[in-house]
Amino acid sequence: MSKKKELVSKIGLRLDGRRADELRRVRCKMGVFSQPDGSAYIEQGLTKVLAAVYGPHQVRGNRSKAQHDSAIVNCQFSMAVFSTSERKKRPRGDRKSSEMSIHLRQALLAAIKVELYPWSQIDIYVEVLHADGGVYPACVNAATLALIDAGIPLKEYVCACSASLANNDIPMVDISHQEEMLGGPTLTIAALPMSEKIVLMEMSQRFHIDHLPKVMAKALKGCKDIKVILDEAVRSHVEDVGCSTGWSNTSQKIKV
Amino acid sequence: MFSTRAFIKKNKVGNYLKNIREHYIRDDIFCGLESCKSCEVLDTSLTGGFNNKNNLFKFNHYIILDTNIILDQIDILEEDVFGNVIILHTVLKEVKHRSLPVYKRLMSIIENPTRHFYIFTNDHHKDTYINQEKGELINDFNDRCIRKACTWYMKHMPNEKFVLITDDRGNRNTARNEKIKTCTITDYVKNLENSKHLQDKLARKDFHTVVDSDDFYPPHLPTVDIIQGIKDGSLHQGTFRASTSNFLEASVNVDEFEEPVIVQGRAGLNRAVDGDFVAIKILSKDEWISPSDIILEDESVTEGVDEVLEKEKVLKKTQKKANAQPTGMVVGIVRRKWRQYCGILQPSNMDGLFHLFVPADRKIPKVRIETRQAEFLRTQKIIVAIDTWPRHSRYPTGHFVRALGKIGDQATENEVVLLEHDVPHSKFSEEVLSFLPKLPWTIKEGDIAARVDLRGLDICSVDPPGCTDIDDALHCREIEDDKLEVGVHIADVSHFIRPGNALDIEASNRATTVYLVNNRIDMVPVLLSSNLCSLRGGEERFAFSCVWIMDKEANILETRFHKSIIKSKKAMTYEEAQMVIDDKHQVHSIAQSLRNLNSLAKILKRGRLDKGALVLASPEVKILMDSETHDPISVEAKKLFETNSMVEEFMLLANISVAQKILKEFPECALLRRHPTPPPNNFDPLVKAGNHLGFAIKIDSGKNLAASLDEAIREDNPFLNTMLRILATRCMMQAVYFSSGMYQKDEYFHYGLAVPLYTHFTSPIRRYADIIVHRLLAVAIGADCTYPDLLDKHKSTDLCKNLNYRNRMAQYAGRASVAFNTHLFFRGKLQDEEGYVLFVKKNALQILIPKYGLECTLYISEEGKTSPFTYDEDHQTQTAGDIVLHAFDPVIVRLTLDSKNIQHEKFILQLVKPHIEGFSIAPLTEMETKHKLTEIESGKKNKKQKKS
């Protein structure tokens, strides 16, 4: 049990060279597919996730599920066989992925204005291409981008981020797989960063109450940082799309 | 702020897995040089104020070290001779990977700002990061990283000079081609100013060059073959345990065999040192032998090999096939467990630079060291580290680390005792001391509000004379209806030592205060141990109180715990307290409460014994010291008063009450103390001894054992009962601390005290376990808040391991210190003493001398002489003529000290009474004692003259 590996070295660097409060590199792209109504691809470090949104459309299958005052949100989480270092068949309905689906749904429901679409349904599909820690946050972030791409009204961005405690003292943000394996408990939160509302919080193990506030603050800070990055991506995407359809006034961009 | 690059790494865990890790390259890593204009200087300990002076490089320079230098020469680095050292992150990582102890030592050097060491994270720096090329070995890659960093530094700071120190010739040559200034550590140290004493400390790894001597040992298998062999079962691995009596024999505990595997002879041992983790090959069954029963000592004074060969022949001759055990030979070393060893230089006339070092521990071979100060070191106890053991060399080669002091000096011997028992005894660091309360210390309003004010009560403490760390005090007063209020007040150490700070970490590492005969190694700094925490008479102190309401039959009606402020009325010794109790004229309140306590204690004790608690005995002695010379002036057995038992009873009661409380509150992580029931065969010697004397010792339960021990009394030998109890003590297991979450409820039992729950609460000044118990109890009563490590049962199990280890070591160290001082006392003395036979053996009697607490061997048959005794194995007696010696018979023996072996002095016994013709010697007369004394002393002087 004495896994006392230092996750933050004396010089203040983590194993991969980040500082405690730095996110991994985030790269994202919206509108990657033409078939769905909205789609997005996100890379957080080496964790790579694809998300696709269909809808809102008529309720398919069992019509009786349809609700008169809101849309049904349906989430589907899955992992590619090649997403981890060990190749493994991952059936769609297994416990882990259905749990993930439920968690995703809970986070996204908090932001989607479902009351605008009675008798209809929104489907969100998330596929993990590579898992390297922080899978759930990446999924939430990708799903948010895809929802925006699909033009579904949101109250605000939903962003998620993980945080943990290094050396039993220093809170650190955006936990990689390596750090998950070596370190202690990991806290994952999904939040509405502008209003600072936490919509989902999950811990891999118990935290001592003394540590919890600072780790939570760190994770929330991470969410806000991610929001800035996503926001930038959305704006530049809209500009790009706008240029090509001609209603944007980004004349400089066209020159380039 | 940073650029990123991912790189791919293949990892092998059974099957091939592809692991990809990120590696961020940064532009915010700085060179750490003060004079640098382009880098932001955060906090660096490199400074222009420090100059490295070396004849090889006649300019001020910064030093960059290679990994091998740090791994091999950490002793040199710890010397305060050069500074401004840049440690590259590549190097640091490799050091950590290769040797954790060296890494820790290096880190403590780096953290010391006066040494001017700086870590440069070259592998995350944008200009010094390089990619490992395909097919490039990791070693070459690391060397390339180091050189890259060197050239970067040279380009970055053209006005400063940098020197790369490495012992790797290839690296050095390549570095020269890249115009990096470089040299070996040996050259560097030789050219340092005032380097003379340092050269001895250089580790000798470059000693492989002697070609003309034959290989003395078979080669070790390469690592690949060892791993393969262990996998396919042709080799086994285990810990190598050298024999204490035979330097050519050892055993290896291997999982596959129940008995330890014997390894014998030069080729069999093949350069393994006690404690190493080795790979062995099992010989075919017809080559199996039984452990040898002869004593072989390495007596050679030179490095010649003839003597070993001679002794090997002797050993071969005595090999027996009866009761053969698995036998094998060492074919390779999996992991070395070399540490630093205490010992002396072999007295010899060897000239030149090379000398032999004799470790104090008999299990360790002699070590060949190079020194230029042999004349001086011969008078000293020294510490030596082993570096390597080449095939052609009879002994391992090592290097001198430091001298402890003059041989035979008390200070030196204390140091040796502490080092050999791994007792942390350095001074408390500044950081630790910074967490002490500032003087003058006053009690604040808030503290009074949070505590129960007991300053008005008549509290007093009872301790041994000269005790300065008083951690317990008592009170007792009558309240209504024939009820008594009894309070045990324990120093509130946890108020001063807050969890997690440097003071706490240091104390938890030390775990216990170690008592040597004339020295005390404190667990907490003296300000706390002897002042602020110590419940001194007449001073206001913080305490943690455990208060019971009892009736006159000592039944507990109510138990309360609370923090309090007390003012002890008087700090008494056991003797004083006893006198107060016995003196019927004293009727003041303290005397009254002492009498009440005493009578309650008697009831408690009876109740405890009725439940089956054991009364054990061990010969404890006290050494009286001359206050000026610090020489022992007499040795005597400890005196016990009724009050000793009184204090003990209430401490036990407090511990038990606290144990119940904390277990109830923290079923998963309470720190308790258990004393396992010994397995029945542990009792064999006791039962046997009982049978010979005609007593049936029942061992089926603690209660029966206690009862049968009580019955074993013989009128004519009053000491017999004590002897039996001493024997019983030796059958016991060690009591240990544990975390309640790790054991089943019925395993919590304390066998010796016969209580289901026990812990340590009453001595927080000298035991760390008590501090933890205090913290748990404080949380349980809401007086303090918890912290994560306190509630983690795995963490507290780790802590318990350390506590148990340190406690055991402290005990051994204490005994070793008593033994040394007893030896010191007997030096040059000749005395007849009363003793008792403890065991009867085939060729010897084990004699216990209660007056000095000594246990020595009286040999009754010498080699080559016929003994007057005949041995009866069934009845365990030795008969000579009409005299029969049984176990536990009183005898009178003459004691002398044999100082021939300066590191291992031992007592020699001669029988005085009963008188056996041709064996016993005549008793000493007064005159003779003096005469002999002078004779011995003059003899000593003669010897000394001869030597010089």
GROMACS .gro file of C-alpha atoms in nm, chain A:
model
  256
    1MET     CA    1   0.000   0.000   0.000
    2SER     CA    2   0.293   0.229   0.044
    3LYS     CA    3   0.265   0.366  -0.306
    4LYS     CA    4   0.419   0.692  -0.217
    5LYS     CA    5   0.522   0.801  -0.558
    6GLU     CA    6   0.566   1.171  -0.583
    7LEU     CA    7   0.321   1.301  -0.839
    8VAL     CA    8   0.454   1.653  -0.820
    9SER     CA    9   0.831   1.671  -0.794
   10LYS     CA   10   1.028   1.907  -0.576
   11ILE     CA   11   1.064   2.144  -0.868
   12GLY     CA   12   0.688   2.154  -0.905
   13LEU     CA   13   0.651   1.951  -1.223
   14ARG     CA   14   0.427   1.651  -1.274
   15LEU     CA   15   0.541   1.329  -1.435
   16ASP     CA   16   0.456   1.454  -1.782
   17GLY     CA   17   0.606   1.797  -1.726
   18ARG     CA   18   0.292   1.992  -1.643
   19ARG     CA   19   0.252   2.207  -1.337
   20ALA     CA   20  -0.017   2.122  -1.084
   21ASP     CA   21  -0.268   2.374  -1.218
   22GLU     CA   22  -0.216   2.313  -1.588
   23LEU     CA   23  -0.461   2.129  -1.811
   24ARG     CA   24  -0.340   1.893  -2.076
   25ARG     CA   25  -0.337   2.021  -2.430
   26VAL     CA   26  -0.694   2.054  -2.554
   27ARG     CA   27  -0.768   2.046  -2.925
   28CYS     CA   28  -1.117   2.031  -3.061
   29LYS     CA   29  -1.310   2.045  -3.383
   30MET     CA   30  -1.679   2.081  -3.449
   31GLY     CA   31  -1.885   1.952  -3.736
   32VAL     CA   32  -1.673   1.650  -3.811
   33PHE     CA   33  -1.960   1.443  -3.955
   34SER     CA   34  -2.223   1.537  -4.207
   35GLN     CA   35  -2.480   1.271  -4.121
   36PRO     CA   36  -2.576   1.378  -3.765
   37ASP     CA   37  -2.722   1.714  -3.680
   38GLY     CA   38  -2.422   1.806  -3.473
   39SER     CA   39  -2.085   1.648  -3.406
   40ALA     CA   40  -1.753   1.725  -3.242
   41TYR     CA   41  -1.412   1.575  -3.180
   42ILE     CA   42  -1.201   1.660  -2.878
   43GLU     CA   43  -0.851   1.569  -2.766
   44GLN     CA   44  -0.753   1.626  -2.407
   45GLY     CA   45  -0.395   1.517  -2.394
   46LEU     CA   46  -0.410   1.169  -2.541
   47THR     CA   47  -0.773   1.111  -2.454
   48LYS     CA   48  -0.969   1.135  -2.777
   49VAL     CA   49  -1.346   1.143  -2.798
   50LEU     CA   50  -1.601   1.173  -3.077
   51ALA     CA   51  -1.956   1.293  -3.012
   52ALA     CA   52  -2.259   1.303  -3.236
   53VAL     CA   53  -2.602   1.453  -3.173
   54TYR     CA   54  -2.922   1.360  -3.355
   55GLY     CA   55  -3.233   1.560  -3.303
   56PRO     CA   56  -3.447   1.699  -3.174
   57HIS     CA   57  -3.666   1.462  -3.368
   58GLN     CA   58  -3.984   1.266  -3.319
   59VAL     CA   59  -3.975   1.007  -3.047
   60ARG     CA   60  -3.880   0.677  -3.204
   61GLY     CA   61  -3.958   0.332  -3.076
   62ASN     CA   62  -4.190   0.338  -2.784
   63ARG     CA   63  -4.407   0.640  -2.839
   64SER     CA   64  -4.551   0.624  -2.489
   65LYS     CA   65  -4.218   0.748  -2.350
   66ALA     CA   66  -4.274   1.086  -2.510
   67GLN     CA   67  -4.340   1.367  -2.265
   68HIS     CA   68  -4.575   1.653  -2.315
   69ASP     CA   69  -4.359   1.917  -2.151
   70SER     CA   70  -4.003   1.829  -2.245
   71ALA     CA   71  -3.777   1.644  -2.480
   72ILE     CA   72  -3.630   1.306  -2.387
   73VAL     CA   73  -3.253   1.306  -2.380
   74ASN     CA   74  -3.094   0.978  -2.471
   75CYS     CA   75  -2.721   0.925  -2.414
   76GLN     CA   76  -2.511   0.639  -2.543
   77PHE     CA   77  -2.151   0.594  -2.430
   78SER     CA   78  -1.912   0.348  -2.586
   79MET     CA   79  -1.541   0.278  -2.603
   80ALA     CA   80  -1.350   0.160  -2.905
   81VAL     CA   81  -1.179  -0.179  -2.875
   82PHE     CA   82  -0.844  -0.013  -2.938
   83SER     CA   83  -0.894   0.270  -2.692
   84THR     CA   84  -0.681   0.131  -2.411
   85SER     CA   85  -0.340  -0.032  -2.411
   86GLU     CA   86  -0.507  -0.372  -2.392
   87ARG     CA   87  -0.741  -0.460  -2.676
   88LYS     CA   88  -1.074  -0.553  -2.529
   89LYS     CA   89  -1.421  -0.606  -2.665
   90ARG     CA   90  -1.651  -0.363  -2.495
   91PRO     CA   91  -2.017  -0.452  -2.538
   92ARG     CA   92  -2.248  -0.158  -2.550
   93GLY     CA   93  -2.473  -0.242  -2.259
   94ASP     CA   94  -2.215  -0.331  -1.996
   95ARG     CA   95  -2.231  -0.183  -1.650
   96LYS     CA   96  -1.954   0.065  -1.693
   97SER     CA   97  -2.083   0.217  -2.012
   98SER     CA   98  -2.442   0.231  -1.898
   99GLU     CA   99  -2.327   0.406  -1.582
  100MET     CA  100  -2.130   0.649  -1.792
  101SER     CA  101  -2.435   0.706  -2.013
  102ILE     CA  102  -2.648   0.791  -1.712
  103HIS     CA  103  -2.387   1.027  -1.575
  104LEU     CA  104  -2.354   1.198  -1.912
  105ARG     CA  105  -2.728   1.237  -1.937
  106GLN     CA  106  -2.747   1.390  -1.593
  107ALA     CA  107  -2.483   1.649  -1.671
  108LEU     CA  108  -2.624   1.742  -2.010
  109LEU     CA  109  -2.986   1.757  -1.895
  110ALA     CA  110  -2.884   2.038  -1.664
  111ALA     CA  111  -2.791   2.258  -1.958
  112ILE     CA  112  -3.025   2.161  -2.243
  113LYS     CA  113  -3.345   2.364  -2.255
  114VAL     CA  114  -3.557   2.053  -2.290
  115GLU     CA  115  -3.880   2.240  -2.223
  116LEU     CA  116  -3.857   2.392  -2.570
  117TYR     CA  117  -3.910   2.059  -2.742
  118PRO     CA  118  -4.212   1.872  -2.607
  119TRP     CA  119  -4.295   1.531  -2.762
  120SER     CA  120  -3.947   1.502  -2.906
  121GLN     CA  121  -3.618   1.330  -2.848
  122ILE     CA  122  -3.247   1.421  -2.858
  123ASP     CA  123  -2.989   1.144  -2.906
  124ILE     CA  124  -2.630   1.192  -2.803
  125TYR     CA  125  -2.371   0.933  -2.902
  126VAL     CA  126  -2.022   0.945  -2.755
  127GLU     CA  127  -1.737   0.721  -2.865
  128VAL     CA  128  -1.399   0.709  -2.692
  129LEU     CA  129  -1.120   0.653  -2.940
  130HIS     CA  130  -0.837   0.664  -2.693
  131ALA     CA  131  -0.858   0.661  -2.315
  132ASP     CA  132  -0.573   0.817  -2.121
  133GLY     CA  133  -0.741   0.936  -1.806
  134GLY     CA  134  -1.024   1.184  -1.770
  135VAL     CA  135  -1.256   0.997  -2.005
  136TYR     CA  136  -1.575   1.130  -1.853
  137PRO     CA  137  -1.475   1.497  -1.864
  138ALA     CA  138  -1.367   1.463  -2.226
  139CYS     CA  139  -1.704   1.304  -2.311
  140VAL     CA  140  -1.898   1.584  -2.146
  141ASN     CA  141  -1.694   1.848  -2.322
  142ALA     CA  142  -1.729   1.676  -2.658
  143ALA     CA  143  -2.103   1.635  -2.610
  144THR     CA  144  -2.137   2.005  -2.527
  145LEU     CA  145  -1.960   2.100  -2.849
  146ALA     CA  146  -2.175   1.859  -3.050
  147LEU     CA  147  -2.492   2.000  -2.896
  148ILE     CA  148  -2.383   2.351  -2.987
  149ASP     CA  149  -2.301   2.230  -3.335
  150ALA     CA  150  -2.649   2.080  -3.359
  151GLY     CA  151  -2.791   2.417  -3.263
  152ILE     CA  152  -2.975   2.291  -2.959
  153PRO     CA  153  -3.038   2.572  -2.709
  154LEU     CA  154  -2.827   2.541  -2.395
  155LYS     CA  155  -2.841   2.744  -2.078
  156GLU     CA  156  -2.463   2.761  -2.088
  157TYR     CA  157  -2.162   2.542  -2.151
  158VAL     CA  158  -2.139   2.224  -1.948
  159CYS     CA  159  -1.774   2.155  -1.878
  160ALA     CA  160  -1.619   1.875  -1.682
  161CYS     CA  161  -1.278   1.832  -1.527
  162SER     CA  162  -1.104   1.595  -1.289
  163ALA     CA  163  -0.877   1.682  -0.998
  164SER     CA  164  -0.678   1.493  -0.742
  165LEU     CA  165  -0.433   1.541  -0.464
  166ALA     CA  166  -0.061   1.500  -0.520
  167ASN     CA  167   0.172   1.410  -0.233
  168ASN     CA  168  -0.129   1.431  -0.004
  169ASP     CA  169  -0.109   1.804  -0.015
  170ILE     CA  170  -0.106   1.972  -0.352
  171PRO     CA  171  -0.430   1.971  -0.551
  172MET     CA  172  -0.377   1.910  -0.921
  173VAL     CA  173  -0.606   1.932  -1.214
  174ASP     CA  174  -0.684   1.714  -1.519
  175ILE     CA  175  -0.558   1.375  -1.414
  176SER     CA  176  -0.388   1.156  -1.672
  177HIS     CA  177  -0.414   0.779  -1.674
  178GLN     CA  178  -0.066   0.741  -1.527
  179GLU     CA  179  -0.153   0.969  -1.239
  180GLU     CA  180  -0.485   0.792  -1.185
  181MET     CA  181  -0.300   0.466  -1.141
  182LEU     CA  182  -0.037   0.602  -0.903
  183GLY     CA  183  -0.229   0.859  -0.712
  184GLY     CA  184  -0.505   0.851  -0.461
  185PRO     CA  185  -0.869   0.936  -0.505
  186THR     CA  186  -0.984   1.131  -0.809
  187LEU     CA  187  -1.266   1.382  -0.804
  188THR     CA  188  -1.458   1.448  -1.123
  189ILE     CA  189  -1.705   1.731  -1.154
  190ALA     CA  190  -1.925   1.855  -1.433
  191ALA     CA  191  -2.029   2.216  -1.390
  192LEU     CA  192  -2.197   2.513  -1.547
  193PRO     CA  193  -1.883   2.726  -1.523
  194MET     CA  194  -2.037   3.069  -1.565
  195SER     CA  195  -2.293   3.030  -1.290
  196GLU     CA  196  -2.054   2.802  -1.096
  197LYS     CA  197  -2.320   2.537  -1.052
  198ILE     CA  198  -2.200   2.186  -1.008
  199VAL     CA  199  -2.427   1.946  -1.194
  200LEU     CA  200  -2.243   1.622  -1.123
  201MET     CA  201  -1.971   1.520  -0.886
  202GLU     CA  202  -1.807   1.183  -0.854
  203MET     CA  203  -1.525   1.048  -0.643
  204SER     CA  204  -1.326   0.733  -0.716
  205GLN     CA  205  -1.256   0.687  -0.344
  206ARG     CA  206  -1.331   0.875  -0.030
  207PHE     CA  207  -1.164   1.210   0.025
  208HIS     CA  208  -1.089   1.337   0.366
  209ILE     CA  209  -1.315   1.631   0.442
  210ASP     CA  210  -1.014   1.857   0.499
  211HIS     CA  211  -0.892   1.807   0.144
  212LEU     CA  212  -1.221   1.821  -0.036
  213PRO     CA  213  -1.274   2.199  -0.063
  214LYS     CA  214  -0.937   2.271  -0.220
  215VAL     CA  215  -0.961   1.984  -0.467
  216MET     CA  216  -1.313   2.090  -0.560
  217ALA     CA  217  -1.202   2.448  -0.610
  218LYS     CA  218  -0.924   2.319  -0.834
  219ALA     CA  219  -1.162   2.110  -1.042
  220LEU     CA  220  -1.401   2.403  -1.080
  221LYS     CA  221  -1.113   2.622  -1.191
  222GLY     CA  222  -1.032   2.353  -1.448
  223CYS     CA  223  -1.390   2.363  -1.576
  224LYS     CA  224  -1.366   2.737  -1.624
  225ASP     CA  225  -1.038   2.703  -1.812
  226ILE     CA  226  -1.193   2.445  -2.038
  227LYS     CA  227  -1.491   2.669  -2.098
  228VAL     CA  228  -1.258   2.941  -2.227
  229ILE     CA  229  -1.098   2.698  -2.469
  230LEU     CA  230  -1.433   2.559  -2.588
  231ASP     CA  231  -1.573   2.905  -2.628
  232GLU     CA  232  -1.283   3.006  -2.847
  233ALA     CA  233  -1.326   2.693  -3.057
  234VAL     CA  234  -1.698   2.756  -3.100
  235ARG     CA  235  -1.640   3.115  -3.204
  236SER     CA  236  -1.375   3.030  -3.458
  237HIS     CA  237  -1.591   2.748  -3.593
  238VAL     CA  238  -1.888   2.980  -3.635
  239GLU     CA  239  -1.661   3.228  -3.809
  240ASP     CA  240  -1.534   2.961  -4.044
  241VAL     CA  241  -1.878   2.834  -4.124
  242GLY     CA  242  -2.002   3.193  -4.153
  243CYS     CA  243  -1.728   3.287  -4.399
  244SER     CA  244  -1.809   3.001  -4.626
  245THR     CA  245  -2.180   3.087  -4.633
  246GLY     CA  246  -2.108   3.451  -4.675
  247TRP     CA  247  -2.293   3.608  -4.385
  248SER     CA  248  -1.991   3.680  -4.174
  249ASN     CA  249  -1.795   4.001  -4.196
  250THR     CA  250  -1.461   3.835  -4.143
  251SER     CA  251  -1.318   3.968  -4.461
  252GLN     CA  252  -0.962   3.924  -4.344
  253LYS     CA  253  -1.015   3.554  -4.304
  254ILE     CA  254  -1.127   3.519  -4.663
  255LYS     CA  255  -0.813   3.688  -4.782
  256VAL     CA  256  -0.606   3.429  -4.598
   0.00000   0.00000   0.00000
